[in-house]
Coordinates of C-alpha atoms in Angstrom, one line a residue:
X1 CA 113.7 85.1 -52.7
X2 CA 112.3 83.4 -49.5
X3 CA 115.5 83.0 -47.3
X4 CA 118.6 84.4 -45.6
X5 CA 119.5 81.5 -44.5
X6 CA 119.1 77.3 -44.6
X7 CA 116.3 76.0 -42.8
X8 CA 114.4 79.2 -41.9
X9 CA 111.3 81.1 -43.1
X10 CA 110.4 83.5 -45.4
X11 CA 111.8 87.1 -45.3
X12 CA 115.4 88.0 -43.1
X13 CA 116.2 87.9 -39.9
X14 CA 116.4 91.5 -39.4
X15 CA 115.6 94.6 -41.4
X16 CA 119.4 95.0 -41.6
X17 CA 120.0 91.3 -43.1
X18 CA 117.2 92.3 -45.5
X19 CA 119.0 95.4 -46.6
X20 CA 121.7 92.8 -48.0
X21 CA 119.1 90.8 -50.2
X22 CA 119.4 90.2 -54.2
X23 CA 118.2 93.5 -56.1
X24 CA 114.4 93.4 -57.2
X25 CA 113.7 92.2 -60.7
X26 CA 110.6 91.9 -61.3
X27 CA 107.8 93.8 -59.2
X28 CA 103.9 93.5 -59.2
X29 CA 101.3 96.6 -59.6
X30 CA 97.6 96.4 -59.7
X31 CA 96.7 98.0 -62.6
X32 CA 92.9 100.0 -62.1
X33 CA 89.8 100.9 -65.2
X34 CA 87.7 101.3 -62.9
X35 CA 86.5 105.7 -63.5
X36 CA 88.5 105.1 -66.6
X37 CA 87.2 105.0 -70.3
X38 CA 88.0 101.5 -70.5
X39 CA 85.2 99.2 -68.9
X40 CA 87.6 96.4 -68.7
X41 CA 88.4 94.2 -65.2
X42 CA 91.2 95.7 -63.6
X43 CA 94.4 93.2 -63.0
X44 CA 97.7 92.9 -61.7
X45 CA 100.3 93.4 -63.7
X46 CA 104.5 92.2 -64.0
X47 CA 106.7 94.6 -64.4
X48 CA 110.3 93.3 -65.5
X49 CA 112.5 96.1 -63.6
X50 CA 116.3 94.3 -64.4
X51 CA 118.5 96.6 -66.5
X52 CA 120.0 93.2 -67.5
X53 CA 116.9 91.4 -68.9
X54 CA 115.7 92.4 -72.5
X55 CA 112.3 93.1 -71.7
X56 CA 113.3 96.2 -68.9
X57 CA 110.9 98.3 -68.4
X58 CA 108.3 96.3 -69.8
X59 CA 105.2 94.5 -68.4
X60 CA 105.8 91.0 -69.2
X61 CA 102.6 89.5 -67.5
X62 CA 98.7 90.7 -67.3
X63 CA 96.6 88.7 -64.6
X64 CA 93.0 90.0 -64.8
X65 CA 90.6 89.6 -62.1
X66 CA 87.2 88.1 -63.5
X67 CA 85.0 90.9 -62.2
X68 CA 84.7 94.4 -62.9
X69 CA 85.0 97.5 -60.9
X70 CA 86.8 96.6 -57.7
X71 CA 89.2 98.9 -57.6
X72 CA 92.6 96.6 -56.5
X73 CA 94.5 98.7 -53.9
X74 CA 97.2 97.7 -51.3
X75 CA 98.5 94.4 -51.6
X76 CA 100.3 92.4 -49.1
X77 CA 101.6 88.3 -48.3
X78 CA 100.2 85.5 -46.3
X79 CA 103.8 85.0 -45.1
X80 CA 106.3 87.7 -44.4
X81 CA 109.7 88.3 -42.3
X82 CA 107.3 88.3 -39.0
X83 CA 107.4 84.4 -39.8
X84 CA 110.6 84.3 -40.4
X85 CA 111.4 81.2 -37.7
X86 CA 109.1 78.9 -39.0
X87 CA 110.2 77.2 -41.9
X88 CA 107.2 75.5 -42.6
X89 CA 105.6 79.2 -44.3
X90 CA 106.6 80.4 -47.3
X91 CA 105.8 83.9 -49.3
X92 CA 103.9 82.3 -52.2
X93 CA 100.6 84.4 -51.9
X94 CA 100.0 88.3 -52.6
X95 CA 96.4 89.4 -51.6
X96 CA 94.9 91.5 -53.4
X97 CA 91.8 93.5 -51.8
X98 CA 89.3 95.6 -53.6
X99 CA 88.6 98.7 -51.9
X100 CA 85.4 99.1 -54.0
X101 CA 83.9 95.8 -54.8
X102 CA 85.0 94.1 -51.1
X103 CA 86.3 91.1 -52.9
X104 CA 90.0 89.6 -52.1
X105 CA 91.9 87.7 -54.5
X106 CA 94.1 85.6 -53.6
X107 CA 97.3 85.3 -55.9
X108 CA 99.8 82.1 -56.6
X109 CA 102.7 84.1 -57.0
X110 CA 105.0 80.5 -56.3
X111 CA 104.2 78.8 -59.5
X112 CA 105.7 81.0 -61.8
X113 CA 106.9 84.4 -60.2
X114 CA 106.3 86.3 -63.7
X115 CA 103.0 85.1 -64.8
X116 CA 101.0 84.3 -61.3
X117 CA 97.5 83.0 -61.4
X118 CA 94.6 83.5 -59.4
X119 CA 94.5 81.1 -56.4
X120 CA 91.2 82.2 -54.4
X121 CA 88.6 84.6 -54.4
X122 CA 87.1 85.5 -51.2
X123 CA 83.9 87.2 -51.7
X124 CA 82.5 90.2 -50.5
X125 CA 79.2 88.6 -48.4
X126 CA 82.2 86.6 -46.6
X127 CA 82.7 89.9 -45.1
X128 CA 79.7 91.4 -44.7
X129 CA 77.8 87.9 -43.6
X130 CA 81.1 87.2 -40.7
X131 CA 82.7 90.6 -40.1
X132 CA 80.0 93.1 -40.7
X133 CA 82.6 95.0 -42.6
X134 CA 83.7 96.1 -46.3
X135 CA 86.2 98.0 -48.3
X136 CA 89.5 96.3 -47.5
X137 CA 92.6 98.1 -47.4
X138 CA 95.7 97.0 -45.9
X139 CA 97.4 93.2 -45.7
X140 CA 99.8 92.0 -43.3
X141 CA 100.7 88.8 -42.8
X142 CA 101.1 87.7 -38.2
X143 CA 103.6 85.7 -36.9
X144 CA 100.3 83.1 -35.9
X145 CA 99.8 82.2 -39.8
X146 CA 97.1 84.1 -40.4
X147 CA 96.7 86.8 -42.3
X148 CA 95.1 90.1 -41.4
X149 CA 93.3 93.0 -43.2
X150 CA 92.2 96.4 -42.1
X151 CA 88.3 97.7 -43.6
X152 CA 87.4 101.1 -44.3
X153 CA 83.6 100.8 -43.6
X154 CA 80.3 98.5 -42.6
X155 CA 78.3 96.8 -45.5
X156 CA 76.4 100.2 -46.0
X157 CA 79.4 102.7 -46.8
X158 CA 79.5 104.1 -43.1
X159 CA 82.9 104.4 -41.4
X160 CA 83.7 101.5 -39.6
X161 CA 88.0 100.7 -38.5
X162 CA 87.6 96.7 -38.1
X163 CA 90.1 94.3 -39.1
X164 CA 89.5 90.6 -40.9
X165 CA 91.6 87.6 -40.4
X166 CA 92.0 84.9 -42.8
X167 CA 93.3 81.6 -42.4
X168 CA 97.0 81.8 -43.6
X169 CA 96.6 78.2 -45.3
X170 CA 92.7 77.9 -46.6
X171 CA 92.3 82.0 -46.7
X172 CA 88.7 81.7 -45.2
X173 CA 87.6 84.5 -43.5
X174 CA 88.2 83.4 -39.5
X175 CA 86.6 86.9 -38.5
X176 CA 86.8 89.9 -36.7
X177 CA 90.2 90.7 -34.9
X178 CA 88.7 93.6 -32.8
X179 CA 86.5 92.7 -29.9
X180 CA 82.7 93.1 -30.9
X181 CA 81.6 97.1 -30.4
X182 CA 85.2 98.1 -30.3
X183 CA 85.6 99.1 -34.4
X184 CA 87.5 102.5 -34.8
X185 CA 85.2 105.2 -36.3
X186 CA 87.2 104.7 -39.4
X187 CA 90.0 102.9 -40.9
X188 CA 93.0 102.9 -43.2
X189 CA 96.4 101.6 -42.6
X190 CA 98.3 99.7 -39.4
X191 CA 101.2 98.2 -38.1
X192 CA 101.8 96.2 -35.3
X193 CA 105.2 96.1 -32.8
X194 CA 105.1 92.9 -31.2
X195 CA 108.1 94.0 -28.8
X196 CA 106.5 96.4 -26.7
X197 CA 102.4 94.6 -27.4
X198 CA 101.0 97.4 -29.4
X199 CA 99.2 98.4 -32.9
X200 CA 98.6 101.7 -34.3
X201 CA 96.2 102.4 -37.2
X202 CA 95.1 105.2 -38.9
X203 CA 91.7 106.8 -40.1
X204 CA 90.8 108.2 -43.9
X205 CA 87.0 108.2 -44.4
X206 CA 83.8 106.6 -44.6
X207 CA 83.6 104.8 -47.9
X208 CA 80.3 106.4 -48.9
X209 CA 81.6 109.8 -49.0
X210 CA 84.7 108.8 -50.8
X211 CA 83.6 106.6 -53.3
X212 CA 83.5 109.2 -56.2
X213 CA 85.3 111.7 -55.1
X214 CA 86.3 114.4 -52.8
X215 CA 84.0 117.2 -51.1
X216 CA 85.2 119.3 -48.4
X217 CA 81.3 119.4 -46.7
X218 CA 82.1 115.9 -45.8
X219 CA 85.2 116.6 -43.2
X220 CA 82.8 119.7 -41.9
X221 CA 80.8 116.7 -41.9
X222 CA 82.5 114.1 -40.2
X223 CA 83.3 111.9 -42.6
X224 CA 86.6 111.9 -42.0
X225 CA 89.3 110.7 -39.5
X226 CA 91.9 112.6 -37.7
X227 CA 93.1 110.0 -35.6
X228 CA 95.6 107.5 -34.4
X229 CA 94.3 104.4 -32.9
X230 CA 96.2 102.3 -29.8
X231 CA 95.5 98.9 -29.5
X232 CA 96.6 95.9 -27.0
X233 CA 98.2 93.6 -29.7
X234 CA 98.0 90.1 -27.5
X235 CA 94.1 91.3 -26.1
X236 CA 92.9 92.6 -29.1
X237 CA 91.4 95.6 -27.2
X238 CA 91.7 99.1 -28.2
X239 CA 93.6 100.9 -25.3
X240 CA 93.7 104.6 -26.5
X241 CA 93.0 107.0 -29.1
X242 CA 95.1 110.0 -30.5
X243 CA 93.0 113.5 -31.5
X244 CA 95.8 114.2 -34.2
X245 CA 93.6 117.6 -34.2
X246 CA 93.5 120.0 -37.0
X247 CA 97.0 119.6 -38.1
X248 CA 96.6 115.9 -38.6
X249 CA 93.8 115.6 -41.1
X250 CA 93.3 112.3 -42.8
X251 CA 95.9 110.3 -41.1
X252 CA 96.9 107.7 -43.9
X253 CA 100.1 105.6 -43.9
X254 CA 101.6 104.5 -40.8
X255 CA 105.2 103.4 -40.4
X256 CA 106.6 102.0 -37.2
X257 CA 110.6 102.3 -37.6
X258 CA 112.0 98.8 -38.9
X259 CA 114.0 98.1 -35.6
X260 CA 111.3 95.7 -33.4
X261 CA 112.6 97.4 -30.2
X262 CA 111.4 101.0 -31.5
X263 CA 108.8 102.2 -30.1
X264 CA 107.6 105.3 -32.1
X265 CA 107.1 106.0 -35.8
X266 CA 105.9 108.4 -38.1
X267 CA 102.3 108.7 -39.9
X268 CA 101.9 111.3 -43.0
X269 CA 98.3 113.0 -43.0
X270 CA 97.2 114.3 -46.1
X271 CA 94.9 117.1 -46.0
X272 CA 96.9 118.9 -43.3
X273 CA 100.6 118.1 -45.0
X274 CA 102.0 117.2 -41.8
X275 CA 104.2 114.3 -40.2
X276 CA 103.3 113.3 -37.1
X277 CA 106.0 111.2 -34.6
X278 CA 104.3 108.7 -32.5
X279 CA 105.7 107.5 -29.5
X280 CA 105.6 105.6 -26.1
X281 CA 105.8 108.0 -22.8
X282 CA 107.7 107.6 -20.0
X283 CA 104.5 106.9 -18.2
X284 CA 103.6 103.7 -20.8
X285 CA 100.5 105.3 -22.8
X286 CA 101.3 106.6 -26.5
X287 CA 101.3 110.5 -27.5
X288 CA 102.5 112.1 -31.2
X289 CA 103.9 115.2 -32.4
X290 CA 103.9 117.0 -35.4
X291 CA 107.7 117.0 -36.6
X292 CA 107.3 118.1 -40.5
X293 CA 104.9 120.8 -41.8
X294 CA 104.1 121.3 -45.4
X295 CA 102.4 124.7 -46.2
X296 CA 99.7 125.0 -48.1
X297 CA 100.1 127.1 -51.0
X298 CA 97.9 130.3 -52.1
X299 CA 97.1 129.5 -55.8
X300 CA 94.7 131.0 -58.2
X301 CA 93.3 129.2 -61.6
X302 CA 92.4 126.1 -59.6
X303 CA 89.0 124.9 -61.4
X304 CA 87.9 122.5 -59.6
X305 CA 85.9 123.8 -56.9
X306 CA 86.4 120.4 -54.7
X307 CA 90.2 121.4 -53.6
X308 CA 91.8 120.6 -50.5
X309 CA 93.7 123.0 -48.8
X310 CA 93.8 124.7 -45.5
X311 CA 90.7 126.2 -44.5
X312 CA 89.1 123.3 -46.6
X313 CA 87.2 126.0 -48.5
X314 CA 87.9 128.4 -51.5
X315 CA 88.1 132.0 -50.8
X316 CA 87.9 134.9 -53.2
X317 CA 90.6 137.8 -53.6
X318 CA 89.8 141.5 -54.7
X319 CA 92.1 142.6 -57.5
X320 CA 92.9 145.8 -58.6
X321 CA 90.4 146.1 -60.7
X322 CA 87.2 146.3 -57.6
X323 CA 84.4 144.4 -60.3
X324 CA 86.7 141.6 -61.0
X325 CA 86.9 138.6 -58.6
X326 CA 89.9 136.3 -58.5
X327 CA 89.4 132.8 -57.1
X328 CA 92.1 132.2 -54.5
X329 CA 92.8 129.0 -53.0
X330 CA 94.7 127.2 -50.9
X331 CA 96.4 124.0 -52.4
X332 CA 97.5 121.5 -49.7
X333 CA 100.1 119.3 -50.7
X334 CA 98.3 116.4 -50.2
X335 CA 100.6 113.8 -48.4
X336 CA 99.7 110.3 -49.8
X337 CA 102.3 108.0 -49.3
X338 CA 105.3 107.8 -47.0
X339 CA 108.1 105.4 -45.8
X340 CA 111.1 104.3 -44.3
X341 CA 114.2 103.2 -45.5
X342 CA 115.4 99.5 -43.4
X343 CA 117.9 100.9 -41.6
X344 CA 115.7 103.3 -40.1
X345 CA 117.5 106.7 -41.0
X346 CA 115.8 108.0 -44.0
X347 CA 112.0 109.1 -44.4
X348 CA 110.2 109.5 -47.8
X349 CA 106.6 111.0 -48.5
X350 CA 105.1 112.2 -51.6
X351 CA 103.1 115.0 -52.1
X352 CA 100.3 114.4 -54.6
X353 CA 99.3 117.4 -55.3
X354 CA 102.2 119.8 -55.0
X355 CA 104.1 117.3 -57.1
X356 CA 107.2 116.4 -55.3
X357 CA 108.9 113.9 -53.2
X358 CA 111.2 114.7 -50.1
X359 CA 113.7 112.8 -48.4
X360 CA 114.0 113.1 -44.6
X361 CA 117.3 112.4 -42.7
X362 CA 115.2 110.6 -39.2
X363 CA 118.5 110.2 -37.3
X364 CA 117.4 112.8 -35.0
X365 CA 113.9 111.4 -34.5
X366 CA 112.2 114.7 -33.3
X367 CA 113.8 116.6 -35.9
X368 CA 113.9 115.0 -39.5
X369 CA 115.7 116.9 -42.3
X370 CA 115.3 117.7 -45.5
X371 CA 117.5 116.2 -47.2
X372 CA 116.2 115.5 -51.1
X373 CA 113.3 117.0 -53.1
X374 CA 112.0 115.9 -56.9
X375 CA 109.8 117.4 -58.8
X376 CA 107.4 115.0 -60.9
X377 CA 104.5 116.4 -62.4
X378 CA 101.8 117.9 -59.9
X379 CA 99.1 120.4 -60.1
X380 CA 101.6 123.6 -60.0
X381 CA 103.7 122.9 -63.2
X382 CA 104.8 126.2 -64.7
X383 CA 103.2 125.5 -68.1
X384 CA 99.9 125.0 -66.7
X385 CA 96.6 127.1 -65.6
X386 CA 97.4 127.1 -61.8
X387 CA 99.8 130.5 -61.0
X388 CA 101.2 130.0 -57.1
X389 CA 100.8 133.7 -55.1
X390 CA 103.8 134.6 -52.8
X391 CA 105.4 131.4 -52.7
X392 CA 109.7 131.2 -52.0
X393 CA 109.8 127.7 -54.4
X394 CA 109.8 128.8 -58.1
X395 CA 106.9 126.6 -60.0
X396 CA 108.5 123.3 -61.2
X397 CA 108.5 122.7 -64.9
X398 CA 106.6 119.7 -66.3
X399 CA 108.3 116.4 -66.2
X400 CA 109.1 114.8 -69.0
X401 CA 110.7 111.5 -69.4
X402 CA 111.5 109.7 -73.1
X403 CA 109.1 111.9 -74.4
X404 CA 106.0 110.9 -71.5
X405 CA 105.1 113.9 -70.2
X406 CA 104.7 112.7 -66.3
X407 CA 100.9 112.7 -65.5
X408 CA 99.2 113.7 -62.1
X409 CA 101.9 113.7 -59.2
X410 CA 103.9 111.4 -57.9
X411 CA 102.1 108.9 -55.6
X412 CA 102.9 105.5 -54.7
X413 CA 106.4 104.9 -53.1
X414 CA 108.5 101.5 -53.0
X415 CA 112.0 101.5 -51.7
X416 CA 114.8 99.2 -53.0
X417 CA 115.7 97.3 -49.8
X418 CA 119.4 98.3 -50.3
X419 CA 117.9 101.5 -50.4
X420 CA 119.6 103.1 -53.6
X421 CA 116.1 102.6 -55.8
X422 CA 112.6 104.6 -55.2
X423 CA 110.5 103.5 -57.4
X424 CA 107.2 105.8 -58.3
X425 CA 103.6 105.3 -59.6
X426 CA 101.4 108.9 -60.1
X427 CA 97.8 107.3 -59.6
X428 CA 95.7 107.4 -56.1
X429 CA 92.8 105.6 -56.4
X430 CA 90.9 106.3 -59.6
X431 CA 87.9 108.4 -58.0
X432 CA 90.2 111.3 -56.8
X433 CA 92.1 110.5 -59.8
X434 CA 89.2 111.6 -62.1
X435 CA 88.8 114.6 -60.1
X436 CA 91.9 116.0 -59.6
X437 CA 94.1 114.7 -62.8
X438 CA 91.6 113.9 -65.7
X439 CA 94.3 114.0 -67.5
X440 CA 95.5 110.8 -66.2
X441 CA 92.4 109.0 -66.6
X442 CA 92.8 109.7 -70.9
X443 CA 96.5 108.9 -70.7
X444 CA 97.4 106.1 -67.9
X445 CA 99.3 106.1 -65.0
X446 CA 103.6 106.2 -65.1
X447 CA 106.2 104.2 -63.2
X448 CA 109.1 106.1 -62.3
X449 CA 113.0 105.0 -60.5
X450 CA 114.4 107.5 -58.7
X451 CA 118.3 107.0 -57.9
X452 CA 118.8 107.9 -53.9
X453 CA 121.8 108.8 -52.4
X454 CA 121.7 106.8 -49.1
X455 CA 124.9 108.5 -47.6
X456 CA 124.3 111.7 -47.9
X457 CA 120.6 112.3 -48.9
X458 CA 119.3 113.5 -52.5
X459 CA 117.4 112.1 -55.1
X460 CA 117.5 112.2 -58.7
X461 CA 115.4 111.1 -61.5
X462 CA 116.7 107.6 -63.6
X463 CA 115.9 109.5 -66.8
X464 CA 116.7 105.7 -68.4
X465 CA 113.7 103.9 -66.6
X466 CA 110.0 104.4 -67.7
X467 CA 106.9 102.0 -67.5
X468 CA 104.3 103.6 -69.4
X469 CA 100.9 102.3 -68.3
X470 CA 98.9 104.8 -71.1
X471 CA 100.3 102.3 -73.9
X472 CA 98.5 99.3 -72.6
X473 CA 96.7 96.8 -74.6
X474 CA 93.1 97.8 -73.3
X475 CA 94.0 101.1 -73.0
X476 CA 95.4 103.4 -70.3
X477 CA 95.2 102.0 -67.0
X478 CA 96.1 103.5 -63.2
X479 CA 99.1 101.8 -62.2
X480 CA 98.6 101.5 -58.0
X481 CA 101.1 100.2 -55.6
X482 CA 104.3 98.4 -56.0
X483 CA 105.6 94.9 -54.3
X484 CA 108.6 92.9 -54.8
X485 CA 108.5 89.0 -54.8
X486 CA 111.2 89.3 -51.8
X487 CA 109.2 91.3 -49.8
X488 CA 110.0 95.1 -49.2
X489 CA 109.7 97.9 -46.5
X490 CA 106.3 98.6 -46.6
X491 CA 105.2 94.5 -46.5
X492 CA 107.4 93.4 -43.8
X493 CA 107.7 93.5 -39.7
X494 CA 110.1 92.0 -37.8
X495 CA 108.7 90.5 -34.3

């Protein structure tokens, strides 16, 4: 799946050509043991997602990395649809970076498309030793040939938003995109609009206060972003940055709208449960607004003392009886994920915690609408120990699919790119994982399809698709992001 047309690169044209590319049938996951029981490498895994093939549903191929404990996260291409005019690239390379370990792997995905091989490792000193940074996150592929990733931290585990470029043909590590001194305090996720000369990136935490798992003395502390990040795409300088304030907490994904002319998007932060709209102003710098709110929602019977909510604390109520103590907290919905559909109408996020997925109709950019909400799994289930205190949704049942009772909440998000199929993995990264779902660390991630009305809006749950990822040959393993050989919505940009 490489091009639209004879002669041209990899990807489409447009994000509306792309819309009319061959249905996904196979898709690749990196699958996670690290916090698990299993002391196993992790590795990235096949999945054969064709209703047509015999082996649907199944994971036909298990590449696994020859090191332990990296912790695979976001993966991305050396070539995408931002090098679409240059038919000398081709999309024959996923990278994989480890957002514990610092390594990148380097995939041969050209080969053979359902069994790739590993094609490079890049090790971590390369990024310490030339970039002073560690704890990759986020791949895109430029327009130049090379290939760029955003870091979480420096060598030490201290919050440090610096970028890494590779060579898009020998995958050495060139160095730092950011001018020396000019790292963000922290980094995450980006995207670049080539159109109007401008990147935006996003902040979650310094690595050494995340690295096992949550505690809400480190945002008192500081050790954790709340903000967007402008940058001069052609200079390299950063030109601005954007106090999201307390209602944009841990800004994680980022989406520009498809369309290269656009200039604003949307970022979902998760401990607030907010969308923010970015934007340019009339008078040329950038500005955001928070367009969708998710309350936070009184609960009692949380045990784990670590919660995120609201006040970023747990308080106590007094019940009727005056010697008994209640703890009350608030339970934030935890926005983890979030995307666009192609043609630029529909926004999706997940809510970790809470459990659901929403659907957003965008076409009025300043006032989305809710348009579809799913229920799969969470940490409010109405079977479980968590009761929800004055709250107008009823507490959704547990999801159960084939039997699989759907562990932790849905996560991960990958849109068809005709935009009929959302496909959904439940795990996080495995240290919040272990916290907040144990249960998913004994029983292995899930991979969900969710059928989307694209006319109308609404979602509903493919009761026929299920990759179980608890019933794996090792063990149970965390099943992380998803990525199509083709390229999807959350790989590609359009110059």
């Amino acid at each position: 799946l490489s091009a639209s047309c004879s002669g041209c690169g990899p990807g489409y044209r447009s994000p509306l050509d792309a819309m009319k590319g061959p249905r996904e049938e196979i898709v690749y996951l990196p699958c996670i043991y690290r916090n698990t029981n299993t002391l196993k490498p992790d590795y990235l895994a096949t999945v054969d997602v064709d209703p047509k093939s015999s082996t649907y549903c199944q994971v036909i191929h298990r590449l696994p990395m020859p090191n332990l404990c990296d912790e695979l996260h976001h993966s991305g291409w050396n070539a995408c649809s931002s090098c679409f005019g240059d038919a000398s690239r081709k999309r024959n390379r996923l990278i994989l970076p480890s957002l514990i370990s610092s390594r990148i792997y380097v995939v041969d995905v050209e080969t053979n498309p359902r069994a790739p091989q590993i094609h490079k490792i890049v090790e971590p000193v390369d990024l310490f030793w030339k970039c002073g940074l560690a704890n990759p996150h986020t791949t895109h592929c430029l327009g130049n040939g090379q290939v760029m990733i955003s870091c979480l931290g420096d060598p030490s585990g201290n919050g440090k938003g610096g970028f890494v470029l590779l060579d898009g043909q020998t995958f050495d590590v060139v160095g730092n995109w950011e001018h020396p001194g000019e790292a963000a305090p922290f980094g995450y996720d980006f995207w670049y609009q080539p159109q109007h000369n401008v990147m935006i990136s996003t902040e979650w935490g310094a690595p050494k206060a995340l690295a096992n798992g949550f505690d809400p003395a480190d945002v008192a502390g500081g050790h954790y972003g709340s903000c967007l990040h402008v940058w001069n795409w052609d200079t390299h300088r950063k030109l601005q940055t954007i106090d999201l304030g307390k209602d944009g907490g841990i800004p994680l994904e980022v989406r520009f709208l498809h369309d290269p002319s656009a200039t604003e998007g949307y970022v979902g932060c998760a401990l607030s449960g907010s969308v923010f709209r970015f934007y340019k102003t009339l008078e040329g710098d950038w500005a955001a607004e928070s367009v969708i709110s998710i309350p936070s929602k009184k609960v009692e019977g949380w045990t784990l003392p670590e919660m995120p909510g609201e006040s970023v604390c747990l308080t106590t109520q007094l019940t009727a009886h005056l010697s008994d103590w209640v703890p009350v907290c608030t339970l934030a919905g935890l926005i983890t994920d979030i995307l666009i559909s192609l043609d630029d109408r529909f926004l999706y996020f997940s809510n970790w915690l809470h459990g659901d997925i929403r659907q957003y109709d965008i076409t009025d950019r300043r006032k989305p609408r809710l348009v579809g909400q799913l229920f799969l799994g969470g940490s409010i289930v109405s079977d479980g120990p968590v009761k929800v205190l004055q709250d107008r949704e009823k507490q959704p049942d547990p999801r159960i699919i084939q039997g699989r009772r759907v562990p932790g909440g849905p996560q991960m998000l990958q849109l068809s790119l005709d935009g009929l199929r959302l496909y959904v993995t439940t795990s996080l990264y495995s240290g919040w994982d272990k916290q907040f779902y144990p249960d998913m660390i004994k029983e292995g991630s899930v991979m969900m399809q969710i059928d989307v009305d694209s006319v109308n809006g609404g979602l509903s749950l493919n009761e026929n698709f299920l990759v179980d990822f608890g019933k794996e040959p090792d063990g149970p393993v965390l099943a992380h992001e998803v990525r199509y050989p083709g390229g999807d919505c959350t790989s590609d940009i359009w110059l």
